[in-house]
Short mmCIF file of C-alpha atoms in Angstrom, two decimals:
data_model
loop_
_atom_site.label_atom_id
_atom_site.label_comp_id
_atom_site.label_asym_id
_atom_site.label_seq_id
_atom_site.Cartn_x
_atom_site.Cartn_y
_atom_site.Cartn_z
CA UNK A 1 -56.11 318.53 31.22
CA UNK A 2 -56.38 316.76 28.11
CA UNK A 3 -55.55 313.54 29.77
CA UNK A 4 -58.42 313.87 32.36
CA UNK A 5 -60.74 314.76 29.55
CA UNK A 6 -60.14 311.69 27.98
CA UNK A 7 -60.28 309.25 30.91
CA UNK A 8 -63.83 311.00 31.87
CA UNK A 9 -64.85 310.35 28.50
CA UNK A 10 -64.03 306.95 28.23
CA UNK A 11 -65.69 306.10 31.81
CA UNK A 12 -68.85 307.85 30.58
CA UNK A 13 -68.73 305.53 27.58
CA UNK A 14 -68.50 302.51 30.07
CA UNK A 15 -70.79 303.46 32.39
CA UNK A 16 -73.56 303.87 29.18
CA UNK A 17 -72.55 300.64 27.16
CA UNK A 18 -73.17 299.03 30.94
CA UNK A 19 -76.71 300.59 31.51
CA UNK A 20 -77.46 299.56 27.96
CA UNK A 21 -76.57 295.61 28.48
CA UNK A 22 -78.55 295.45 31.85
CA UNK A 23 -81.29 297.03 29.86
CA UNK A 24 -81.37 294.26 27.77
CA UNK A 25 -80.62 292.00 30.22
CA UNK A 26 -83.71 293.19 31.82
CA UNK A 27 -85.70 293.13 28.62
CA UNK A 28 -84.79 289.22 27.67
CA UNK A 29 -85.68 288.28 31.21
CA UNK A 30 -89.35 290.34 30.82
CA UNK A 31 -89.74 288.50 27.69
CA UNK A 32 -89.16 285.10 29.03
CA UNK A 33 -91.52 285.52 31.77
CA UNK A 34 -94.33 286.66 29.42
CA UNK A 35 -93.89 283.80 27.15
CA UNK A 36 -93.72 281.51 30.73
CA UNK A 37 -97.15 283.20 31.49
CA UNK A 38 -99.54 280.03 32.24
CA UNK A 39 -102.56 278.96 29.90
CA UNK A 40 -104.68 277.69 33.22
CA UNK A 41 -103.61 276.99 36.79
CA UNK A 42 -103.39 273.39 39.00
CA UNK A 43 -105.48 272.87 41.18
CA UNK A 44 -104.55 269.77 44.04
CA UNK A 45 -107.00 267.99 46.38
CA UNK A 46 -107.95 269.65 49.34
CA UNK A 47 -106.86 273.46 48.09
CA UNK A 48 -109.73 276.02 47.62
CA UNK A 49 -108.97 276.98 44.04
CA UNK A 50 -111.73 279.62 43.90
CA UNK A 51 -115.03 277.24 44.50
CA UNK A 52 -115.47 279.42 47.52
CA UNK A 53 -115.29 282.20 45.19
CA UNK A 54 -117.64 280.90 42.65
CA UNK A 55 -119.89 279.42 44.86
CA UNK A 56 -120.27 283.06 46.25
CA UNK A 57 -120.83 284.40 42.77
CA UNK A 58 -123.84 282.82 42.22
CA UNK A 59 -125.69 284.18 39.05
CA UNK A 60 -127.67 282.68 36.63
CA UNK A 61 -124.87 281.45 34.05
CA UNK A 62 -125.72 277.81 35.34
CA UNK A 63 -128.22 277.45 32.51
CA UNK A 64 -130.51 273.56 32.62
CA UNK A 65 -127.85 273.03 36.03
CA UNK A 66 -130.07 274.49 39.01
CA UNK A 67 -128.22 276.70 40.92
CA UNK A 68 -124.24 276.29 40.20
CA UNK A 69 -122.95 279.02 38.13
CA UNK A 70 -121.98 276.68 34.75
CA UNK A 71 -120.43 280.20 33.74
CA UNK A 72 -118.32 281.28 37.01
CA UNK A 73 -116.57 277.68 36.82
CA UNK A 74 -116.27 277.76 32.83
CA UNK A 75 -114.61 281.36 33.30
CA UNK A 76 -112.42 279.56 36.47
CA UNK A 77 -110.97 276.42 35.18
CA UNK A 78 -112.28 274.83 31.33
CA UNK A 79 -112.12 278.19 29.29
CA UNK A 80 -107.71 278.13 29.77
CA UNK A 81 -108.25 275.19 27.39
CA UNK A 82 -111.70 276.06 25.77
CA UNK A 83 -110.84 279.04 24.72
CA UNK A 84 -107.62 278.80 23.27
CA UNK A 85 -108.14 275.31 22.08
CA UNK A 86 -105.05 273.97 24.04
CA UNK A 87 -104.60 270.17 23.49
CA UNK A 88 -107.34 269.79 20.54
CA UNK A 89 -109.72 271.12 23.44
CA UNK A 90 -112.50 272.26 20.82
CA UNK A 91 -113.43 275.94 21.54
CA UNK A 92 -117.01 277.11 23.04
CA UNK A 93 -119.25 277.56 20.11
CA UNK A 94 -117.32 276.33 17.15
CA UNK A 95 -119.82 273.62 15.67
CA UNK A 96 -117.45 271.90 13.62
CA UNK A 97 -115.62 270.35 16.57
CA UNK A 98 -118.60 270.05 18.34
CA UNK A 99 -120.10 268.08 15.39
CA UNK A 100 -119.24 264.60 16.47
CA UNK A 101 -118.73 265.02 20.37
CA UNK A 102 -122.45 266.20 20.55
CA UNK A 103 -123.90 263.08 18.87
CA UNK A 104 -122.39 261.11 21.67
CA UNK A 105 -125.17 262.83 23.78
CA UNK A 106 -124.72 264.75 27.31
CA UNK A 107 -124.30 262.29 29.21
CA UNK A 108 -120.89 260.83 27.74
CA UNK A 109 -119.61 264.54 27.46
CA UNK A 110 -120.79 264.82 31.35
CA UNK A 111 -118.81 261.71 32.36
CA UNK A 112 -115.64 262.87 30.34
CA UNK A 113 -115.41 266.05 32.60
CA UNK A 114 -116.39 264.51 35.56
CA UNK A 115 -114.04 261.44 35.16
CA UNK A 116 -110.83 263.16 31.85
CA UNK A 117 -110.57 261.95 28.85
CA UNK A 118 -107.82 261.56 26.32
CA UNK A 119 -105.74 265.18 27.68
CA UNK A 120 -108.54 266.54 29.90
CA UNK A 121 -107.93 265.96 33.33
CA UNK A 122 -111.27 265.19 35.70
CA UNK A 123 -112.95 268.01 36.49
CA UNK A 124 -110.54 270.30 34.45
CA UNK A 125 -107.98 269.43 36.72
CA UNK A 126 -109.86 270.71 40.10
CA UNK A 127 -110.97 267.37 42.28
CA UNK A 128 -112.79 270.15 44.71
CA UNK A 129 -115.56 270.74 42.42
CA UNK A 130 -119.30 269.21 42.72
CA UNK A 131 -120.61 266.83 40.40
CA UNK A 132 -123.21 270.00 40.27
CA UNK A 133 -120.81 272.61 38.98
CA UNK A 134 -119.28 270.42 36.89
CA UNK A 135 -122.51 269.70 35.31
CA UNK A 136 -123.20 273.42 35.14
CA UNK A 137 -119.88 274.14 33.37
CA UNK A 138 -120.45 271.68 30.68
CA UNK A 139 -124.13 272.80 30.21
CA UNK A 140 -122.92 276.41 29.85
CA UNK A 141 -119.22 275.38 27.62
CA UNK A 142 -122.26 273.30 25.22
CA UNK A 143 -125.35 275.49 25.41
CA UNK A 144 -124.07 277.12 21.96
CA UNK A 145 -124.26 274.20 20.07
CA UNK A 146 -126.18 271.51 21.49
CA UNK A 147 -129.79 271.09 23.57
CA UNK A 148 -128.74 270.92 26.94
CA UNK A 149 -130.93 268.83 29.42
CA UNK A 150 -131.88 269.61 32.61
CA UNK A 151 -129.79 268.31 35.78
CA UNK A 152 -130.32 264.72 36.20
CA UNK A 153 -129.52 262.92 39.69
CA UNK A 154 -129.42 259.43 37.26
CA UNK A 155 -126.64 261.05 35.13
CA UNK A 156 -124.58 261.26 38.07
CA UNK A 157 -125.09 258.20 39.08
CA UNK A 158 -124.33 256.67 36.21
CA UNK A 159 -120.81 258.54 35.89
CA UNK A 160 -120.09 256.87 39.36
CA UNK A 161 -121.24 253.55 38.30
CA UNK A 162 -118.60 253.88 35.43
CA UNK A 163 -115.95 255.33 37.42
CA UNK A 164 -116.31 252.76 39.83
CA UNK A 165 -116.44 250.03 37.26
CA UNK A 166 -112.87 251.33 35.80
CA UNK A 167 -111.57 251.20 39.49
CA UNK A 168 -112.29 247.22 39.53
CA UNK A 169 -110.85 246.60 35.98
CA UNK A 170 -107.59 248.68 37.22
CA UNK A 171 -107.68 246.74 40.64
CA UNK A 172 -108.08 243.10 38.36
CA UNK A 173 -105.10 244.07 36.22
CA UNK A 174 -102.95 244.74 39.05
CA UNK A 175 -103.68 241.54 40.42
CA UNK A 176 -102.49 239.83 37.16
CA UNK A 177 -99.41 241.54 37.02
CA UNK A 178 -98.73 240.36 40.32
CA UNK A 179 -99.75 237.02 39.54
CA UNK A 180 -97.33 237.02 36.04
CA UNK A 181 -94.48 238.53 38.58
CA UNK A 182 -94.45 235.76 40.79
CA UNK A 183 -93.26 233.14 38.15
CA UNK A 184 -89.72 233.17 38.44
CA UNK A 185 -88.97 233.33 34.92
CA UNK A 186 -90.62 236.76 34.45
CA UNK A 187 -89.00 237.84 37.25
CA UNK A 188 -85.49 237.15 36.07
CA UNK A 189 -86.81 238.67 32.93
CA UNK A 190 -88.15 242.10 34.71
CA UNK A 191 -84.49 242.38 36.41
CA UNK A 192 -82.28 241.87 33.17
CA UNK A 193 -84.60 244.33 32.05
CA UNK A 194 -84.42 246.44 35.04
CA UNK A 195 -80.39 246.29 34.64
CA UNK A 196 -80.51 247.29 30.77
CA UNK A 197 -82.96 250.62 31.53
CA UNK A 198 -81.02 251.57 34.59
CA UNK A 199 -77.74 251.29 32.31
CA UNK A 200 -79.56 253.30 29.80
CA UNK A 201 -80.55 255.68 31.79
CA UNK A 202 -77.24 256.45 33.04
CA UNK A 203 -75.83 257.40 30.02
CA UNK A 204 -78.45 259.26 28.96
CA UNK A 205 -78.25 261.63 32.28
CA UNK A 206 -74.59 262.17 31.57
CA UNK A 207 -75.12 263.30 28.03
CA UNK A 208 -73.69 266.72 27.93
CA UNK A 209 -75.99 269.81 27.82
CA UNK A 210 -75.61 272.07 24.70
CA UNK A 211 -73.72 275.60 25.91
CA UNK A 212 -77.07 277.67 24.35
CA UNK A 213 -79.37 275.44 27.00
CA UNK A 214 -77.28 275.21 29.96
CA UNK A 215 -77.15 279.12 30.20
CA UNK A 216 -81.36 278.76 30.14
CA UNK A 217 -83.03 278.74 33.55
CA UNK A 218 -84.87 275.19 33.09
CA UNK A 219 -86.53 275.31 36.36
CA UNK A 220 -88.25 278.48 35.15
CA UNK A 221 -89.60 276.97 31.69
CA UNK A 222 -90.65 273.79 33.98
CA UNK A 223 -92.36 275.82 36.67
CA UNK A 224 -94.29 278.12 34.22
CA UNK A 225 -95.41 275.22 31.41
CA UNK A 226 -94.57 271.71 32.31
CA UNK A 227 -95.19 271.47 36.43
CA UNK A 228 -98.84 271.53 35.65
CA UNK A 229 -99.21 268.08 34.36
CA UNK A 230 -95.91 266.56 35.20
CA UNK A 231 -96.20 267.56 39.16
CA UNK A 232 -99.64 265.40 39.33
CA UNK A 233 -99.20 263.06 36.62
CA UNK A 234 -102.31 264.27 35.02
CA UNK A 235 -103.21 262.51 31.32
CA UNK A 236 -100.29 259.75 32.22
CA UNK A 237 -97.96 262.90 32.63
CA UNK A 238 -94.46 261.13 34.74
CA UNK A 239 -94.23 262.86 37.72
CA UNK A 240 -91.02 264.60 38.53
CA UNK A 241 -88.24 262.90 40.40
CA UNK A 242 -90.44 259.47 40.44
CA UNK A 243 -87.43 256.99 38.49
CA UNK A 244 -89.44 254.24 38.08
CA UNK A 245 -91.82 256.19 35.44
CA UNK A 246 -88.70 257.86 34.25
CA UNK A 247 -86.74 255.08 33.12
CA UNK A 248 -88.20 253.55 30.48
CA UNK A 249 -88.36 256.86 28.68
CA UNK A 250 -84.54 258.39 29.66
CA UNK A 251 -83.77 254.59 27.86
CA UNK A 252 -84.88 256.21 24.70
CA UNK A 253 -82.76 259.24 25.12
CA UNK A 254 -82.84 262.61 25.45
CA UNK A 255 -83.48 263.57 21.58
CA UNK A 256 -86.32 261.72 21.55
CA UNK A 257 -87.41 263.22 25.02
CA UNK A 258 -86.19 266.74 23.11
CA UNK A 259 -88.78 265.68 20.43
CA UNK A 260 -92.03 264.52 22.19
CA UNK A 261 -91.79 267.78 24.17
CA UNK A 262 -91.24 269.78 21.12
CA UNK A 263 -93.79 268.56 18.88
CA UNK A 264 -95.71 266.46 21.09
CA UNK A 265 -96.40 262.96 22.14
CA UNK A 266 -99.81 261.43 23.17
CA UNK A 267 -101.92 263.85 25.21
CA UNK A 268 -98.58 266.29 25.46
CA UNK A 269 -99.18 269.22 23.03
CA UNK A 270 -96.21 270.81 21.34
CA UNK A 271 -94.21 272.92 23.80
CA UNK A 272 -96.85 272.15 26.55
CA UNK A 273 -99.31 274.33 24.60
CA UNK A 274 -97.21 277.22 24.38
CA UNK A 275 -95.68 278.04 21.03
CA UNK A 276 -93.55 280.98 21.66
CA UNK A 277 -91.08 278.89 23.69
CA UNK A 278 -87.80 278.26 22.27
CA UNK A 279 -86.68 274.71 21.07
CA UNK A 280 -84.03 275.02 23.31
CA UNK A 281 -86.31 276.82 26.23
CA UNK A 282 -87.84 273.78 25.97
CA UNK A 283 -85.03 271.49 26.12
CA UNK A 284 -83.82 272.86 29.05
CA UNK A 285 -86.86 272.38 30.42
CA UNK A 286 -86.57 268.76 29.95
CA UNK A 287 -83.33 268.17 31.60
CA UNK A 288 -84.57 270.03 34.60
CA UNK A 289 -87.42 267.52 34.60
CA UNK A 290 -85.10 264.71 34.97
CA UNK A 291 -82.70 265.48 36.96
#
């Protein structure tokens, strides 16, 4: 009797030190997923991304725009980085960052939304919106710290004329770098060089992955954080899976990767603008990335 008392107990002791570790099990995995949670959301080329939704909105948040709803697009796409100030994106009424954008005038604030600048992609990152709501959003995102004119046909035109201006400049350098890779010499050059990053590269990809990061789910940190610029290429971002972008940068190797995601590089903010990921959340991250 004594013997079966025992053995109960100590199964009753297993079966709660059990419940207990999926508990926490459960717990770490609810944690993860909140700190995953996305700032904004990707928008590609021919989705819907809520203009429908906007559109249908209507309202009078479009302020000096005419009839887009500056507010119902703000609210959709620029306030994820407006309002938290992701990226150096200065926040909606703080005058102090505003200071020096707003003596550039409208107009140049227009064409950086309409066409990115420095980490802002065009449009916020949505290609499906007007030239209209994206005027409205920046009217509205400004309206607290600047005089905002009223929508001008010219303005737009003139953001085109520029945008079209930077596609011939891009087209003429292309056109030189195909002229310089036709001497021989810079060819021979380019594949030495080729040789020496593939090389690179290699042992860089068989570096071994610290214990504490392989047990991370990588593709988890990646699809939360990092797939929204590095699945489009947005601000320069390398896409996933393309080598050619990859190389030069696995040639540096993969603590210096580890620190331009960690504290930043460029128009990449620190942990992909969210802090509460672990360095070695992160780091998992990046070998998922280049895989």
């Amino acid at each position: 009797m004594k013997s079966s008392k025992l053995i109960l107990g100590c199964l009753i002791t297993l079966g709660l030190a059990t419940s207990q570790a999926m508990a926490q099990d459960d717990a770490a995995r609810d944690a993860m997923a909140e700190r995953l949670a996305p700032v904004g959301s990707l928008c590609l080329e021919g989705q819907d991304c809520g203009s429908a939704a906007m559109a249908a909105a209507g309202g009078d948040g479009g302020g000096a725009s005419g009839g887009a709803d500056g507010e119902a697009v703000y609210g959709s796409i620029c306030m994820a980085c407006h309002d938290t100030g992701v990226a150096g994106a200065p926040k909606r009424g703080d005058e102090a960052a505003w200071a020096e954008r707003t003596t550039k005038g409208f107009d140049t604030l227009l064409d950086h939304a309409l066409n990115g600048f420095n980490a802002m992609p065009a449009r916020g990152g949505n290609p499906n919106l007007s030239d209209e709501e994206v005027h409205a959003a920046v009217a509205y995102l400004v309206e607290p710290v600047m005089d905002v004119p009223a929508a001008d046909a010219a303005a737009t035109e003139d953001a085109s004329a520029d945008a079209a201006a930077s596609e011939e400049t891009a087209a003429e350098d292309t056109a030189a770098a195909d002229t310089a890779a036709s001497d021989p010499a810079v060819e021979d050059q380019a594949v030495e060089d080729q040789a020496a990053n593939d090389e690179a590269a290699a042992d860089g990809a068989a570096a071994e992955m610290d214990p504490a990061v392989a047990a991370i789910d990588g593709a988890a940190v990646y699809g939360g954080i990092c797939m929204a610029c590095h699945e489009a290429g947005i601000a320069g971002a390398p896409v996933r899976g393309d080598a050619a972008a990859w190389e030069p940068r696995l040639a540096q190797g993969f603590e210096t990767l580890y620190d331009h995601a960690i504290n930043g590089f460029n128009a990449m903010p620190p942990k992909g603008g969210n802090p509460s990921l672990s360095d070695d959340e992160i780091k998992a991250a990046v070998h998922y990335m280049v895989q």
